[in-house]
Coordinates of C-alpha atoms in Angstrom, one line a residue:
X15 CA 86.8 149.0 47.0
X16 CA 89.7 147.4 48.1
X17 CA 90.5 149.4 51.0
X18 CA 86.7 148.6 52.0
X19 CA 87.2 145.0 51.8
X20 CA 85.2 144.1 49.2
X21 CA 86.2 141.7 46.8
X22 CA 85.6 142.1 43.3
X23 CA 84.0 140.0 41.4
X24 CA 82.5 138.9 37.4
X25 CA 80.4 142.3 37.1
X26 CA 83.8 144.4 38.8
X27 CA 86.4 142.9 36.1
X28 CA 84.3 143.0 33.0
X29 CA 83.4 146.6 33.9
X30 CA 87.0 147.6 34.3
X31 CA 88.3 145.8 31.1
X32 CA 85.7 147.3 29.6
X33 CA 87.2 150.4 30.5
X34 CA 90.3 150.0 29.3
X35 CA 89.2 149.0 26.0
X36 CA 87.8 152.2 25.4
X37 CA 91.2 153.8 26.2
X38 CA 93.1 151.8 24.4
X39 CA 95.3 151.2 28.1
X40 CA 96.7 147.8 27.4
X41 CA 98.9 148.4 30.7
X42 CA 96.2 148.5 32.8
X43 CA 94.3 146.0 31.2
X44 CA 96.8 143.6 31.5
X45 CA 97.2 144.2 34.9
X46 CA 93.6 143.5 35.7
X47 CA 93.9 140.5 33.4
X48 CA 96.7 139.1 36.6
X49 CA 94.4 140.3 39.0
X50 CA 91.6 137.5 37.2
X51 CA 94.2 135.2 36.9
X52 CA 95.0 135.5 40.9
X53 CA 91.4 135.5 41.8
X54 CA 90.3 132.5 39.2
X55 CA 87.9 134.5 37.3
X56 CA 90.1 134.5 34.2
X57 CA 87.7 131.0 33.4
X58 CA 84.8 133.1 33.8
X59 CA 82.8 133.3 30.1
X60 CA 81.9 136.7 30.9
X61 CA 85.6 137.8 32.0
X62 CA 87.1 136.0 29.0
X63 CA 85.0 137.2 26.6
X64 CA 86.1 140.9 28.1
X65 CA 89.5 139.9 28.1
X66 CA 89.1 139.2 24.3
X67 CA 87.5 142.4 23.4
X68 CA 90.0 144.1 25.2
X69 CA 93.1 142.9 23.9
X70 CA 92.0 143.3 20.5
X71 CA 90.8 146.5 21.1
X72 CA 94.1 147.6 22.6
X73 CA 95.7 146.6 19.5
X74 CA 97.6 143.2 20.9
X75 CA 95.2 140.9 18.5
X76 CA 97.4 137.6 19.5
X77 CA 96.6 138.1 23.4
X78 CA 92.7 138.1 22.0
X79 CA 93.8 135.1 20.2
X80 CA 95.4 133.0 23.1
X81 CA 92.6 133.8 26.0
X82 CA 90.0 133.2 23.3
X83 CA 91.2 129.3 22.6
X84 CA 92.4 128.9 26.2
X85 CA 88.3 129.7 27.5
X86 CA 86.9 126.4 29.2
X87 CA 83.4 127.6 27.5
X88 CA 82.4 130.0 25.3
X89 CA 79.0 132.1 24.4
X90 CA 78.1 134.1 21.7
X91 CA 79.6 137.2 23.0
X92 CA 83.0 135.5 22.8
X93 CA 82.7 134.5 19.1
X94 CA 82.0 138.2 18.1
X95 CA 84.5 139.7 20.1
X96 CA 86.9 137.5 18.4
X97 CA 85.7 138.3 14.9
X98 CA 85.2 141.6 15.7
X99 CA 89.0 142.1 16.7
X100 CA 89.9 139.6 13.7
X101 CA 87.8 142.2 11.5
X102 CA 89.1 145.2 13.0
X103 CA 93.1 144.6 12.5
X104 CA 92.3 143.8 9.1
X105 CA 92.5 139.5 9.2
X106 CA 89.7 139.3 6.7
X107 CA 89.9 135.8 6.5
X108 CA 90.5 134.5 9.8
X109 CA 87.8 136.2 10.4
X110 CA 85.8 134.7 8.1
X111 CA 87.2 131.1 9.1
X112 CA 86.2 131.8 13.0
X113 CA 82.5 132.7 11.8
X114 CA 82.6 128.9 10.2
X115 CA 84.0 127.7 13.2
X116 CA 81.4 129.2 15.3
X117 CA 78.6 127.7 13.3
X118 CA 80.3 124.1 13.6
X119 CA 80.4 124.5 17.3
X120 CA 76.8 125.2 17.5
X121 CA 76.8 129.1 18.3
X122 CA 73.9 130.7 16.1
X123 CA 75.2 134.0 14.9
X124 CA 73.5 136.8 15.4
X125 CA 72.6 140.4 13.7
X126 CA 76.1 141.8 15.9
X127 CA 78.4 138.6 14.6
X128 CA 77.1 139.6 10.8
X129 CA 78.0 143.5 11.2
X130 CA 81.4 142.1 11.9
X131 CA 82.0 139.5 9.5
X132 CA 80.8 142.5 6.9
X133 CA 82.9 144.8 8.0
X134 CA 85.9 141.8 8.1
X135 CA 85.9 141.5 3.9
X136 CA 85.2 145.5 4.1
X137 CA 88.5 145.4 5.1
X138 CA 90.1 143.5 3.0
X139 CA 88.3 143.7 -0.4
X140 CA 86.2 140.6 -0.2
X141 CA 83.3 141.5 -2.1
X142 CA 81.7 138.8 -3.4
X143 CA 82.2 136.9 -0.2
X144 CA 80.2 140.1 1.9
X145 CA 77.3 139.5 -0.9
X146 CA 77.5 136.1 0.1
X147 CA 77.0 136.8 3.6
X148 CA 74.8 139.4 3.7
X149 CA 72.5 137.2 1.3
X150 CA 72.8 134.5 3.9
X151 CA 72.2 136.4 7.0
X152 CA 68.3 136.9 5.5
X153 CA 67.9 133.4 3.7
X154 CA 69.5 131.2 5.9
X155 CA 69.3 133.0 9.2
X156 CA 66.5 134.9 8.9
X157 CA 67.5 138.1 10.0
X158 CA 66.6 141.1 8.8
X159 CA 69.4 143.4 7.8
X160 CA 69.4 146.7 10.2
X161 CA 71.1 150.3 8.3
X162 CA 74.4 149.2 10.2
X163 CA 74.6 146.0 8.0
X164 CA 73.3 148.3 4.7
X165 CA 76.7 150.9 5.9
X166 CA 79.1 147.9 5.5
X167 CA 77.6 146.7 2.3
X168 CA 77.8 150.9 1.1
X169 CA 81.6 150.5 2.7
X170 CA 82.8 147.3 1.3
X171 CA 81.5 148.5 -2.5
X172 CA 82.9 151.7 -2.1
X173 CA 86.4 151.0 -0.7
X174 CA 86.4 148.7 -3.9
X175 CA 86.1 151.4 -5.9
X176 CA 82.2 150.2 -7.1
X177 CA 80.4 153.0 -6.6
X178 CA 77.9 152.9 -8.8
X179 CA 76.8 149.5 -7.1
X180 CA 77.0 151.3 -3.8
X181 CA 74.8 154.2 -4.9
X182 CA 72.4 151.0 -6.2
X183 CA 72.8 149.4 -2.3
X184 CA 71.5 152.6 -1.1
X185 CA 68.4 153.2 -3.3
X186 CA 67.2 149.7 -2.6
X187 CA 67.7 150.0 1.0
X188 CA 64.0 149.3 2.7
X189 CA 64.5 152.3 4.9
X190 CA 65.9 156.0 4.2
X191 CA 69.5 156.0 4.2
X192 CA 71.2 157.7 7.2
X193 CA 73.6 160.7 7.9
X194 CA 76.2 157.3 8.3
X195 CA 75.3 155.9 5.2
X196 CA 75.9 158.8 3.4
X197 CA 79.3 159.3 4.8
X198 CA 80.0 155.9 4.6
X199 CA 79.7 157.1 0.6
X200 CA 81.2 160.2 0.7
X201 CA 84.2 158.9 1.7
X202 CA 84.4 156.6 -1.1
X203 CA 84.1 159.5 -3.2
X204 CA 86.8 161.0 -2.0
X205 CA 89.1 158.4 -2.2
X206 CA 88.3 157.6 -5.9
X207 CA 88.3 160.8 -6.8
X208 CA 84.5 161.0 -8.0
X209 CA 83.4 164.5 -7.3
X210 CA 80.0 164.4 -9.1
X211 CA 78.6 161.8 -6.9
X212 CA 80.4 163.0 -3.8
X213 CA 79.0 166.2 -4.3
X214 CA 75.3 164.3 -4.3
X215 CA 76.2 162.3 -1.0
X216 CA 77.3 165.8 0.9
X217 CA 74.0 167.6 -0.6
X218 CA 71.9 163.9 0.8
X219 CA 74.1 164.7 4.6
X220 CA 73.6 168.8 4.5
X221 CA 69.8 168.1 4.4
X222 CA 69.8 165.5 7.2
X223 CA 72.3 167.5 9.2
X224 CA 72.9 170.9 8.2
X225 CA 76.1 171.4 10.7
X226 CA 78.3 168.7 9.9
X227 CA 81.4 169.9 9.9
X228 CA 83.1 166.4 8.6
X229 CA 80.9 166.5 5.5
X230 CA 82.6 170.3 4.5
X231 CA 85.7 168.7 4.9
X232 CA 85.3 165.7 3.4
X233 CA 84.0 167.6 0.4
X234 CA 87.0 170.1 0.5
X235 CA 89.3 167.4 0.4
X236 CA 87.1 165.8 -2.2
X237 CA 88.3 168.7 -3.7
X238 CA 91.8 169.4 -2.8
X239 CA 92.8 165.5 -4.2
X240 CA 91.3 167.1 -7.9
X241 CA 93.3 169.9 -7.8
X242 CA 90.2 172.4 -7.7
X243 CA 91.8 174.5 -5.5
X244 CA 89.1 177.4 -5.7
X245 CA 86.2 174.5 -4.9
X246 CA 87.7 173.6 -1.4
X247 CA 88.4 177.4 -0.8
X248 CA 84.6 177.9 -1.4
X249 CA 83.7 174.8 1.0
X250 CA 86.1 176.2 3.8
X251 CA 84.7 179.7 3.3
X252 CA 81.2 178.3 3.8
X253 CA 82.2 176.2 6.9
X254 CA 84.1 179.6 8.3
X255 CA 80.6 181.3 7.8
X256 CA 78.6 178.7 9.3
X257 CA 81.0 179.0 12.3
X258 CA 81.7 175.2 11.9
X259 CA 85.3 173.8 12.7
X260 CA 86.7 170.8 11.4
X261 CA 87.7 168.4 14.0
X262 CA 91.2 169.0 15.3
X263 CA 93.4 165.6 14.8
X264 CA 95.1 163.8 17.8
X265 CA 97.7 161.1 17.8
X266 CA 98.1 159.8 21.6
X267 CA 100.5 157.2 23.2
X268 CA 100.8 155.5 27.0
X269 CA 103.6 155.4 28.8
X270 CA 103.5 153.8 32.1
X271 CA 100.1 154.4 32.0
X272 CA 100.7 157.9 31.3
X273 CA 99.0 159.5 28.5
X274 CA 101.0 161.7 25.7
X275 CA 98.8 163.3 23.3
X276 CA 100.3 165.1 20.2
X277 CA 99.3 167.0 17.2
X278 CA 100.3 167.9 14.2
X279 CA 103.4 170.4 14.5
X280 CA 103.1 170.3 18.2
X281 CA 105.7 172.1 20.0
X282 CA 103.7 171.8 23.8
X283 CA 105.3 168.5 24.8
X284 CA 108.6 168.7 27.4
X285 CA 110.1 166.8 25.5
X286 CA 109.7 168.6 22.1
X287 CA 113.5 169.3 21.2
X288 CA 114.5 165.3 21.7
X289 CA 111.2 164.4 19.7
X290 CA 112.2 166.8 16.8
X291 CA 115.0 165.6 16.4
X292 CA 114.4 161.7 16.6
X293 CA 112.1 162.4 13.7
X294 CA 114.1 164.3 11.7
X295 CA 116.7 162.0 12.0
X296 CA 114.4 158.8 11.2
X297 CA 113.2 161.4 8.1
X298 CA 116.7 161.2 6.9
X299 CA 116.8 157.5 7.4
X300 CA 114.0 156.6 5.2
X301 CA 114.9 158.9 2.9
X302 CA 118.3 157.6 2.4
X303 CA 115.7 154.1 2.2
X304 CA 113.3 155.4 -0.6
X305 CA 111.0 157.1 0.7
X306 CA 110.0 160.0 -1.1
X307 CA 107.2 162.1 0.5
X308 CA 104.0 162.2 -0.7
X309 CA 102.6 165.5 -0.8
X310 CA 99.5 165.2 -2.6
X311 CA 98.0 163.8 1.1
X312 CA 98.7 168.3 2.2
X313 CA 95.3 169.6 0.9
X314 CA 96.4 173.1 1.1
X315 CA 97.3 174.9 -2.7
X316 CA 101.4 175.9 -0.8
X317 CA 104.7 175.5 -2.3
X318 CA 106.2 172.1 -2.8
X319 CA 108.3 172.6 0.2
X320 CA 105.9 173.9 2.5
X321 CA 104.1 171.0 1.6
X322 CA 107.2 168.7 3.0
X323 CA 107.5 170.3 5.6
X324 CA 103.5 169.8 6.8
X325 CA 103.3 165.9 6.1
X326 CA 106.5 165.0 8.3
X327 CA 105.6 166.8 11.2
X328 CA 101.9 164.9 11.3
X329 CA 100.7 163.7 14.9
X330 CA 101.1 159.8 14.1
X331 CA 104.8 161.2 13.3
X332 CA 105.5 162.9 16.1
X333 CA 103.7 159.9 18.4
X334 CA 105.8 157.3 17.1
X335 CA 109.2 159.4 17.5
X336 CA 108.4 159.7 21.4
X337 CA 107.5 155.9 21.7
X338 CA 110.7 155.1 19.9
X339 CA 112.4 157.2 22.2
X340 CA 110.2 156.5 25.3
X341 CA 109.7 152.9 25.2
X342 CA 111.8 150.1 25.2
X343 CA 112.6 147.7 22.4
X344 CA 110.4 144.4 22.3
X345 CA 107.7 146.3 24.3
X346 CA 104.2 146.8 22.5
X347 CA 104.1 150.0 21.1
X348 CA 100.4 151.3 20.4
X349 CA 99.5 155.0 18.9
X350 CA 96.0 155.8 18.7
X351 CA 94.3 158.4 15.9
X352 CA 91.3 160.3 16.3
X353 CA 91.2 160.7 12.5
X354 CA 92.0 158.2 9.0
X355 CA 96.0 158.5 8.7
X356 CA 96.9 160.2 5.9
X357 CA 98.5 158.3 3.0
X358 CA 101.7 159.6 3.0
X359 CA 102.5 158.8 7.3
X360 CA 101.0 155.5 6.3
X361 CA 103.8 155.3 4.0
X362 CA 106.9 156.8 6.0
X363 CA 105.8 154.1 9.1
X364 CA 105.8 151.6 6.7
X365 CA 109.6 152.4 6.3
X366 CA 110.3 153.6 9.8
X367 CA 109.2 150.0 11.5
X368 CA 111.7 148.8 9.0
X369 CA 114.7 151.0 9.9
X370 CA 114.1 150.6 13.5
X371 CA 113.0 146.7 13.2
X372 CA 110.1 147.4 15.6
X373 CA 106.2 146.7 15.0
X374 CA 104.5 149.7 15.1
X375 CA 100.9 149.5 15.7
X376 CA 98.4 152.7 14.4
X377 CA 94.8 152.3 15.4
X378 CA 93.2 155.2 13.6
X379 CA 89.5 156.0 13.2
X380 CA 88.3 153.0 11.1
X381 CA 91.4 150.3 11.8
X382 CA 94.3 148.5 13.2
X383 CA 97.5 148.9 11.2
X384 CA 100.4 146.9 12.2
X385 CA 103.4 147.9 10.3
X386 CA 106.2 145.8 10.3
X387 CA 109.6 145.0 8.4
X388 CA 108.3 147.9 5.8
X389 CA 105.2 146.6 5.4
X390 CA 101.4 146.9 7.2
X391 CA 98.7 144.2 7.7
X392 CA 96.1 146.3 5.7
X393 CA 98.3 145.5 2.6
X394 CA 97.6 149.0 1.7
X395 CA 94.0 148.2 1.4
X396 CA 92.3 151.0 3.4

């Protein structure tokens, strides 16, 4: 384009941050946010409200926050994007404060702004303030709640451990629930350890979609958590025979733009033997700190020290042990997830970003965590 002599304009930058949203490539998004900057479009409502989305979802949330209040104007899609990112590292409130804010400066929310102030106290436990608003959103604002809204409603009950108000959500949903809804529940299960009802939500999924690999391994694990060793077996012998394969998971890094993807045990990457070794050493480190690994997150029956050995070579691990090496101190330092990390990386990072003094930044398959001086912005609530 350039070398045509075309200038870009609105449509060119808000298609290329858009981009780099969707790759998590905060690099390049920053450069491009220069390039508006040179160009003038950075005041452009459309542009800004693409820078917003992009920051946030590239896991710098205070970048979102200074090109948001620095926009000359603002529209709707601005508003979201900045509750939507508020929501999405986990700032239940300020999230929640912003939605006011938004009403006070005359911007009518709409069914997109209410999926996100949902999912916002989702996040951080705020239940009766997501009855509040999903009450509102039909009595005050008339609109009528779509089966995304009815999923955070199933989410926010569930990750409060109220199932039996969740299972109540979904029989009084106006609509059949869908293969997302019952996930959304299934998860739930798992994590509270409810096998009875989790078993009911994979049966609801296996009729909709017969093939779903997640739902055999969400049921395994459902499983593996209670111990009933010869249940999962049954559940992986049944996905083996179905030729269905659970979804490998990938931790992934930039580096100079540069994308380093890693998983678990990984021994492909050139620089395998320094990575190792940075993580054993940051193993003995936390250690030495407290930490005391966690191996009720390996849902494999194995001896104890097998089991040790399986949780501290995890993707996110072996991510953040490059970047550490990799990356210079005081430079952002993002990994991205495929899947939910597991409990016990969630717990090591937690004491790594405090033995290394560094925010470390996880974006995995439902959130932002930002973990930082031993401790994470989910407040463990996730």
């Amino acid at each position: 384009m350039k070398v045509a002599g075309i200038k870009p304009n609105e449509v060119t930058f808000t298609s290329l941050l858009k981009a780099c949203a969707g790759f998590v490539a905060l690099e390049k998004g920053s450069e491009i946010h220069n390039h508006t900057i040179k160009t003038g479009l950075e005041l452009d409502v459309y542009v800004g409200s693409a820078l917003v989305d992009m920051y946030a979802k590239c896991g710098s949330i205070q970048k979102a926050h200074h090109v948001f209040y620095n926009m000359p104007q603002r529209n709707e899609v601005s508003w979201n994007a900045m509750i939507a990112g508020y929501a999405q590292h986990g700032s239940g409130e300020a999230a929640l404060q912003l939605f006011e804010e938004m009403q006070h400066a005359g911007i009518m929310p709409n069914s997109i702004t209410f999926i996100s102030v949902l999912s916002a106290c989702s996040h951080v436990g705020l239940v009766d303030e997501g009855h509040h608003y999903f009450n509102s959103m039909i009595k005050d604002h008339n609109i009528t709640p779509t089966i995304d809204h009815y999923a955070c409603m199933v989410d926010l009950l569930g990750r409060a451990g109220r199932l039996e108000d969740a299972m109540d959500m979904i029989n009084n949903m106006p609509f059949e629930p869908s293969t997302i809804v019952w996930q959304t529940l299934l998860g739930a299960c798992r994590n509270h350890g409810n096998m009875e009802l989790g078993q009911y939500a994979a049966k609801c999924i296996l009729e909709l979609e017969p093939k779903d690999a997640a739902t055999y391994v969400l049921l395994s694990n459902t499983y593996a958590l209670a111990r009933r060793w010869d249940n999962a077996q049954m559940v992986r012998k049944l996905m083996n025979e179905k030729g269905l394969k659970k979804e490998t998971g990938y931790s992934w890094i930039q580096v100079q733009s540069k994308v380093h993807k890693f998983m678990a045990r990984d021994t492909s990457h050139p620089q395998t033997d320094k990575i190792y070794a940075k993580l054993d050493e940051l193993t003995t480190l936390i250690k030495m700190a407290g930490y005391v690994p966690d191996t009720n997150f390996v849902l494999y029956d194995v001896e104890e020290q097998q089991k040790e050995r399986f949780v501290c070579y995890h993707s996110e691990r072996l991510a953040i042990a490059f970047g550490l090496i990799n990356i210079p101190f005081g430079m952002p330092m993002v990994i991205v997830k495929n899947l939910r990390i597991c409990g016990d990386c969630h717990i090591a990072t937690k004491f790594i970003s405090k033995i290394v003094g560094r925010e470390l930044v996880v974006r995995d398959a439902n959130r932002f965590h930002h973990f930082k001086d031993g401790m994470c912005s989910c407040g463990d609530y996730w």
